[in-house]
Short mmCIF file of C-alpha atoms in Angstrom, two decimals:
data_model
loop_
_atom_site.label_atom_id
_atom_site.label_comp_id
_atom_site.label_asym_id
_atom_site.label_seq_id
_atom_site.Cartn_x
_atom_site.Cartn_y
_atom_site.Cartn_z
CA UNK A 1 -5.51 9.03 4.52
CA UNK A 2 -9.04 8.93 3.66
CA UNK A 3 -11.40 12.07 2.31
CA UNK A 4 -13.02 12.55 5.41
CA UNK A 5 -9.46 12.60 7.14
CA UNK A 6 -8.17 15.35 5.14
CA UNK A 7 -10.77 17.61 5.81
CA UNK A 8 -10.05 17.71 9.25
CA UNK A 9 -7.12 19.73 8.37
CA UNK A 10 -8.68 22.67 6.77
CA UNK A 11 -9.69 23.80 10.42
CA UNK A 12 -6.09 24.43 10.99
CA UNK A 13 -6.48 27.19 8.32
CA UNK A 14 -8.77 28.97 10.71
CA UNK A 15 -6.25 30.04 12.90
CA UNK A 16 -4.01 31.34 10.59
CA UNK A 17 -5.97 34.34 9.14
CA UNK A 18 -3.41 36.54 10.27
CA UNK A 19 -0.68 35.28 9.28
CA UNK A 20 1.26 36.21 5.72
CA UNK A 21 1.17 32.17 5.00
CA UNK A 22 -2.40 32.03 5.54
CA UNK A 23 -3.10 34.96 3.82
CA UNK A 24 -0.99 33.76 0.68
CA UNK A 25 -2.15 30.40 0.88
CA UNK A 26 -6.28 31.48 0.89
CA UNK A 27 -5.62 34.03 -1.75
CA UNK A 28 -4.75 31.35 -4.48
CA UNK A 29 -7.30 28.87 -2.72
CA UNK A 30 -11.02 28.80 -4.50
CA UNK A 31 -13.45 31.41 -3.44
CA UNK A 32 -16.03 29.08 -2.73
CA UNK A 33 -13.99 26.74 -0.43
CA UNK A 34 -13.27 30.42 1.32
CA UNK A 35 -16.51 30.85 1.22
CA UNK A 36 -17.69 27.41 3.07
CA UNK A 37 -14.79 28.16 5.54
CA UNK A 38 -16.48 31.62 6.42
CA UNK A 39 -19.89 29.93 6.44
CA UNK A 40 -18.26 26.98 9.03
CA UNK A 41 -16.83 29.76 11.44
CA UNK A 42 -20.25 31.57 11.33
CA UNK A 43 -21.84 28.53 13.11
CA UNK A 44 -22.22 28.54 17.14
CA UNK A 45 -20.89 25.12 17.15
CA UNK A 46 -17.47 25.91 15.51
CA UNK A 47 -16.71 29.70 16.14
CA UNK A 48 -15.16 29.10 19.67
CA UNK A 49 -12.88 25.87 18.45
CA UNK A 50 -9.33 25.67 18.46
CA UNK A 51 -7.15 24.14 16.09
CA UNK A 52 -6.81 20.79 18.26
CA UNK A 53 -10.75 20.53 18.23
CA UNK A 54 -11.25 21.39 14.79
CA UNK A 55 -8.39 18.80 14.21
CA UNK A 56 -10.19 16.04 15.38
CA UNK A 57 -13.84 17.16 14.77
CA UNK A 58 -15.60 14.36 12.81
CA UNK A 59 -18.78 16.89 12.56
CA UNK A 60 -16.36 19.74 11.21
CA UNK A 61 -14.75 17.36 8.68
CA UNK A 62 -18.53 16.72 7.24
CA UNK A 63 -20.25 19.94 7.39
CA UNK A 64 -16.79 21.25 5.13
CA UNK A 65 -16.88 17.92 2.71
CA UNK A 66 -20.62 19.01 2.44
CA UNK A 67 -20.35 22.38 1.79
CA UNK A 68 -17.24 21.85 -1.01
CA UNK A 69 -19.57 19.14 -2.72
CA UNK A 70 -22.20 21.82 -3.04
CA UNK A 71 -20.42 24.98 -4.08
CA UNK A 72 -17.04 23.52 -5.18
CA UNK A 73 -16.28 21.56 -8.31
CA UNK A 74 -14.03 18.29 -7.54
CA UNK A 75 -11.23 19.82 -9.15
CA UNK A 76 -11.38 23.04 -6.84
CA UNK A 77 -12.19 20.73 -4.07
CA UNK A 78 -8.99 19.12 -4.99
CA UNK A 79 -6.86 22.04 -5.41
CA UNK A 80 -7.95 23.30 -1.20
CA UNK A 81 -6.88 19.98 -0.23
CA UNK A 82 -3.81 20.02 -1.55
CA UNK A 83 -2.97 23.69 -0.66
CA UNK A 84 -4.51 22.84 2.78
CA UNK A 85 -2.36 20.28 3.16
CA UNK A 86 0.84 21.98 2.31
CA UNK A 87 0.02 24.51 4.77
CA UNK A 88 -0.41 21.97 7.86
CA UNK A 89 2.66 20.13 6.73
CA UNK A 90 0.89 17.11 6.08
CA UNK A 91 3.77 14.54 3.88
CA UNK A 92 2.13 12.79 1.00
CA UNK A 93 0.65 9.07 2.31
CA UNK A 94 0.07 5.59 0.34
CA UNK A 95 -3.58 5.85 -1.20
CA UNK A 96 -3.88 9.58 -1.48
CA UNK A 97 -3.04 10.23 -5.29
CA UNK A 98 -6.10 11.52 -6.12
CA UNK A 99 -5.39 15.13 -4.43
CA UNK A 100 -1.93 15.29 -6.16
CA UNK A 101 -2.64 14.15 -9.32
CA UNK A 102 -2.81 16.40 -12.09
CA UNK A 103 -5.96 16.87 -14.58
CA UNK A 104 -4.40 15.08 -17.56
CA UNK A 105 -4.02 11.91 -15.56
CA UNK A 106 -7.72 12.11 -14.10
CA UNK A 107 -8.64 12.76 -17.77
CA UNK A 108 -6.42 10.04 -19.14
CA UNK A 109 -7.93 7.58 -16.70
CA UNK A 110 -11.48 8.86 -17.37
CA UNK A 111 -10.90 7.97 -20.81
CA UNK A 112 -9.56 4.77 -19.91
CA UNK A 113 -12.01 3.16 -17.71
CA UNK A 114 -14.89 4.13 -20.42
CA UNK A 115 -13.02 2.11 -23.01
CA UNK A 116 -12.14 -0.48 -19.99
CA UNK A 117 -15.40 -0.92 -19.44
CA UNK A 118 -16.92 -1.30 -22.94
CA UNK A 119 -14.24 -4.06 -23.48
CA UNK A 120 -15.39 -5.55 -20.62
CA UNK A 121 -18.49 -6.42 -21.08
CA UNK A 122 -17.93 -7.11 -25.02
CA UNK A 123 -15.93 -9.82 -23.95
CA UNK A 124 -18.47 -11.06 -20.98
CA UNK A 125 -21.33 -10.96 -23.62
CA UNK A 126 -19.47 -13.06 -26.17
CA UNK A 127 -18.04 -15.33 -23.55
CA UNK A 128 -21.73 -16.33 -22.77
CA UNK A 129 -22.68 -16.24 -26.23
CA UNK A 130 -20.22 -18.69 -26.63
CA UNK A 131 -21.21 -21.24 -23.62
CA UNK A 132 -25.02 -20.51 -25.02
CA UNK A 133 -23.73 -21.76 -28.42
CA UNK A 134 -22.04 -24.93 -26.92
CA UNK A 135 -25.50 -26.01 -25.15
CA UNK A 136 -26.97 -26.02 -28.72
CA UNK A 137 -24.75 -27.65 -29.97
CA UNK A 138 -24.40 -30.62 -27.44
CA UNK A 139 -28.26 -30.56 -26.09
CA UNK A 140 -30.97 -31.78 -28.85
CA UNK A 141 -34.49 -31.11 -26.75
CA UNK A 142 -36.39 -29.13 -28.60
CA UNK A 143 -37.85 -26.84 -25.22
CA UNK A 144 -34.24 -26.73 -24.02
CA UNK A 145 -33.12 -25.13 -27.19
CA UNK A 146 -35.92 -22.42 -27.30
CA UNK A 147 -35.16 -21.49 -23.65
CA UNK A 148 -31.56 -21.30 -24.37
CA UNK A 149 -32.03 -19.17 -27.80
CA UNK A 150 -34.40 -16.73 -25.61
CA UNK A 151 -31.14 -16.73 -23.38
CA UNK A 152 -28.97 -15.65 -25.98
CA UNK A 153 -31.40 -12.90 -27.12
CA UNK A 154 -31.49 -11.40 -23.18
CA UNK A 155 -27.44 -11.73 -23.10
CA UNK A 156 -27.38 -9.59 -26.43
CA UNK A 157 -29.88 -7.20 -25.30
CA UNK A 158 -28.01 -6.42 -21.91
CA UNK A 159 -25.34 -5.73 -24.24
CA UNK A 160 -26.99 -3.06 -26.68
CA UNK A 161 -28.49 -1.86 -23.60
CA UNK A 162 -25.11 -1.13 -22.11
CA UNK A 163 -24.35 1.17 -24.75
CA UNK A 164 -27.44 3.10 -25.35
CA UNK A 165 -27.55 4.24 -21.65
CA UNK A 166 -23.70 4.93 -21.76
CA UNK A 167 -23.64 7.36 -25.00
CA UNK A 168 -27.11 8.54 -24.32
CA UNK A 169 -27.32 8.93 -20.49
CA UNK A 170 -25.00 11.84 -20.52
CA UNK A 171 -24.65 14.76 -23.13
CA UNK A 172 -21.96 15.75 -24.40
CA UNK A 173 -20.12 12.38 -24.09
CA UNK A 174 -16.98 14.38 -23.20
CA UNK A 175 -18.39 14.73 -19.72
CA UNK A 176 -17.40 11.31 -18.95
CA UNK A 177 -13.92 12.16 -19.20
CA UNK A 178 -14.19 15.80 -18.28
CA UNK A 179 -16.87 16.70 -16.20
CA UNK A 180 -15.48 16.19 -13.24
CA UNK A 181 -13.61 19.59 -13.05
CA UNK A 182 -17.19 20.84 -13.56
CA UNK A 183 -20.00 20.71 -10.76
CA UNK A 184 -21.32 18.30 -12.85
CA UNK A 185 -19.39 15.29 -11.43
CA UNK A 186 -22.56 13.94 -9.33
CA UNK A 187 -24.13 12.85 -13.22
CA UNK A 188 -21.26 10.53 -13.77
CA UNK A 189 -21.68 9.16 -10.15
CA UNK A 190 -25.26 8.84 -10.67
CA UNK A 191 -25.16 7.25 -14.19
CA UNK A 192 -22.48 4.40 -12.55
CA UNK A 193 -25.02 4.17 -9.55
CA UNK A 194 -28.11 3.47 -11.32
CA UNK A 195 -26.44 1.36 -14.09
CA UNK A 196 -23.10 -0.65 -13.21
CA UNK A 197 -24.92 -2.27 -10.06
CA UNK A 198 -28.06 -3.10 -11.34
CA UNK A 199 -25.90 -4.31 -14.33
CA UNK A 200 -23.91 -6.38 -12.20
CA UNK A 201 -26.67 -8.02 -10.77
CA UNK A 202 -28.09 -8.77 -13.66
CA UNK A 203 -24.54 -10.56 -14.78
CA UNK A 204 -24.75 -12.44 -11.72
CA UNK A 205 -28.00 -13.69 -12.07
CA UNK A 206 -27.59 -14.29 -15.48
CA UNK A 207 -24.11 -16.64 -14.24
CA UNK A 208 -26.97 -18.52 -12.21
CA UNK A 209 -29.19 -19.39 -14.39
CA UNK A 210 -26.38 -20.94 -17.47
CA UNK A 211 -25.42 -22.96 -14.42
CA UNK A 212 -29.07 -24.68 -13.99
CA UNK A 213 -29.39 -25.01 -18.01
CA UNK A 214 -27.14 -28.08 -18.44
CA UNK A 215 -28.39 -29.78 -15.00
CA UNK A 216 -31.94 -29.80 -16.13
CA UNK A 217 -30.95 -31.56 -19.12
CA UNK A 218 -27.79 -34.04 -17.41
CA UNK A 219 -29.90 -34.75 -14.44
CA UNK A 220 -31.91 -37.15 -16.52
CA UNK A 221 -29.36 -39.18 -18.80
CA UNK A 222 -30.17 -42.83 -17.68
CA UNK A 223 -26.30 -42.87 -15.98
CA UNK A 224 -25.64 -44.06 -12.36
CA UNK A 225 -26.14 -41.39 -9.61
CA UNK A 226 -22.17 -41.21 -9.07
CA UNK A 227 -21.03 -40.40 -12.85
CA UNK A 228 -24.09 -38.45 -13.57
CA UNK A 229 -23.09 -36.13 -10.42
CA UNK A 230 -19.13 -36.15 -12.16
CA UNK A 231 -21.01 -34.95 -15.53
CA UNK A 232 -22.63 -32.27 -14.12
CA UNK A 233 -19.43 -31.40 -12.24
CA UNK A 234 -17.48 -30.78 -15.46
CA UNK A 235 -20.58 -28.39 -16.63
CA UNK A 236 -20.32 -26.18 -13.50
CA UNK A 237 -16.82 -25.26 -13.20
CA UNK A 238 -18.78 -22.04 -14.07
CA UNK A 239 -19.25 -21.55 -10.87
CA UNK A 240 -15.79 -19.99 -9.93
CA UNK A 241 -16.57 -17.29 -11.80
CA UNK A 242 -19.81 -16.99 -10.92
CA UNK A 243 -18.14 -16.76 -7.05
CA UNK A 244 -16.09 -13.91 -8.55
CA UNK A 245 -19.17 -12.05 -10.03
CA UNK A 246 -20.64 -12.29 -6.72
CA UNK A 247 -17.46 -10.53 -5.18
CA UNK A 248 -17.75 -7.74 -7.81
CA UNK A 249 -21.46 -7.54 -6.68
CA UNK A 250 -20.26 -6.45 -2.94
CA UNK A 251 -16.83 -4.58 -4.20
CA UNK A 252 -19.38 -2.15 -6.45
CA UNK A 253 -21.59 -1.79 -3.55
CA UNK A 254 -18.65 -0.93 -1.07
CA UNK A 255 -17.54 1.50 -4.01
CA UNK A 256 -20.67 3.57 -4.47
CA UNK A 257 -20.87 3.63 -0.63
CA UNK A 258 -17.03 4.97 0.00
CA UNK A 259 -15.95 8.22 0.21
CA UNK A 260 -12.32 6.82 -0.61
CA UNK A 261 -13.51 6.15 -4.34
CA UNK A 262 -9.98 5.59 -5.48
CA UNK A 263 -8.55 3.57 -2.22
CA UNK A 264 -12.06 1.47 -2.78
CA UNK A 265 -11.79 1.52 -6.95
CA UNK A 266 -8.59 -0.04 -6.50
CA UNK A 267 -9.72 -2.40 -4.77
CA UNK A 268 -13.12 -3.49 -6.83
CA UNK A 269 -10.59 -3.63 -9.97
CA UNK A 270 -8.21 -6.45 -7.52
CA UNK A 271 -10.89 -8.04 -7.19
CA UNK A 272 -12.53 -8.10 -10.98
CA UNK A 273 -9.47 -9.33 -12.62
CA UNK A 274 -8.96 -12.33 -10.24
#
């Protein structure tokens, strides 16, 4: 059950002001997710809805995900959900652990994907370096070597670029890991919007161009069309995982879109590690 799903329940709460449950259940809930629910039934548009309509109201299940955005942190946001959905009777689903999960797993993984993700691109940096290396090694025109040295200087750069936005873009670092239960959660978002996609386009592109090196130097060995087109063959096998980077490309994209992050961050990951 998706976000925008789940907030289609919380009208249900509505009619249940005067009941002990409902009373119980908003008492422990967060004062501003009260406090959006007041500001909801204060509107023309949703005071005279039932609990069917509010039930199914896609405009509803906004204007509340809005509102607990602005005035909620995610881990009161969290907390309503749950307790909202304990009160409507709503089972736990496949794809839904992020409302039941408690804060030392979100800080655990948090922790996780920062190291995850340093790792990552270590080894994608060196992995180039290494293919970089090889064309040096194998390729003896004196152009072709100073284009593929000025390669190896951009591959290094995206890497100490990678970690002065990561440890400076955000301060304290800690917020990485535990800003989230603070209203501060839209930095992190931001910092993985302006950086991992433009960084994964940059990857991609990068995959592109160390496929055209070796043909611009193969394409004129003095071989017959058909073996100089099985030579270049061998030097763009490449080009698998250049398909993958391309998937990540549209996964990352599909991720900073979602409102699902986790149902859609398990999916990018699939998708990475193939």
């Amino acid at each position: 059950m998706t976000l925008s799903r789940r907030f289609l329940i919380l009208g249900t709460i509505c009619l249940l002001y005067g009941t002990a449950t409902a009373q119980s259940m908003l008492a422990d809930a967060p004062k501003c997710a009260i406090d959006c629910l007041t500001e909801l039934l204060s509107q023309k548009e949703y005071a005279e809805m039932g609990q069917e309509a509010m039930c199914s109201s896609e405009p509803f299940a906004k204007a509340m995900g809005v509102c607990l955005m602005v005035k909620c942190s995610m881990r009161q946001t969290m907390d309503f959900i749950k307790e909202s959905s304990a009160a409507c009777g709503i089972p736990p689903t496949n794809n839904t652990t992020s409302y039941r999960v408690n804060s030392t797993v979100v800080f655990a993984f948090a922790l996780l994907f920062i190291v995850i993700e340093v790792l990552y691109l270590t080894a994608l940096v060196l992995v180039k370096a290494a293919i970089l290396c090889f064309f040096l090694r194998i390729f003896p025109d004196h152009k072709f070597r100073i284009v593929v040295k000025c390669t190896m200087v951009f591959n290094a750069l995206i890497w100490v670029g990678f970690f002065v936005f990561v440890f400076f873009q955000i301060q304290p670092f800690s917020l990485f890991w535990n800003g989230w239960q603070q209203k501060k959660g839209h930095l992190i978002l931001t910092g993985f919007t302006n950086f991992t996609l433009p960084l994964a386009g940059i990857n991609l592109l990068l995959d592109i161009w160390m496929l055209i090196l070796p043909v611009t130097q193969l394409w004129g060995m003095g071989l017959k069309l058909k073996k100089k087109l099985g030579v270049i063959s061998m030097f763009s096998v490449g080009i698998f995982l250049t398909i993958v980077a391309a998937i990540r490309v549209r996964e990352l994209v599909a991720f900073l879109l979602s409102q699902d992050l986790t149902g859609r961050h398990f999916q990018s990951i699939i998708q990475i590690t193939s």
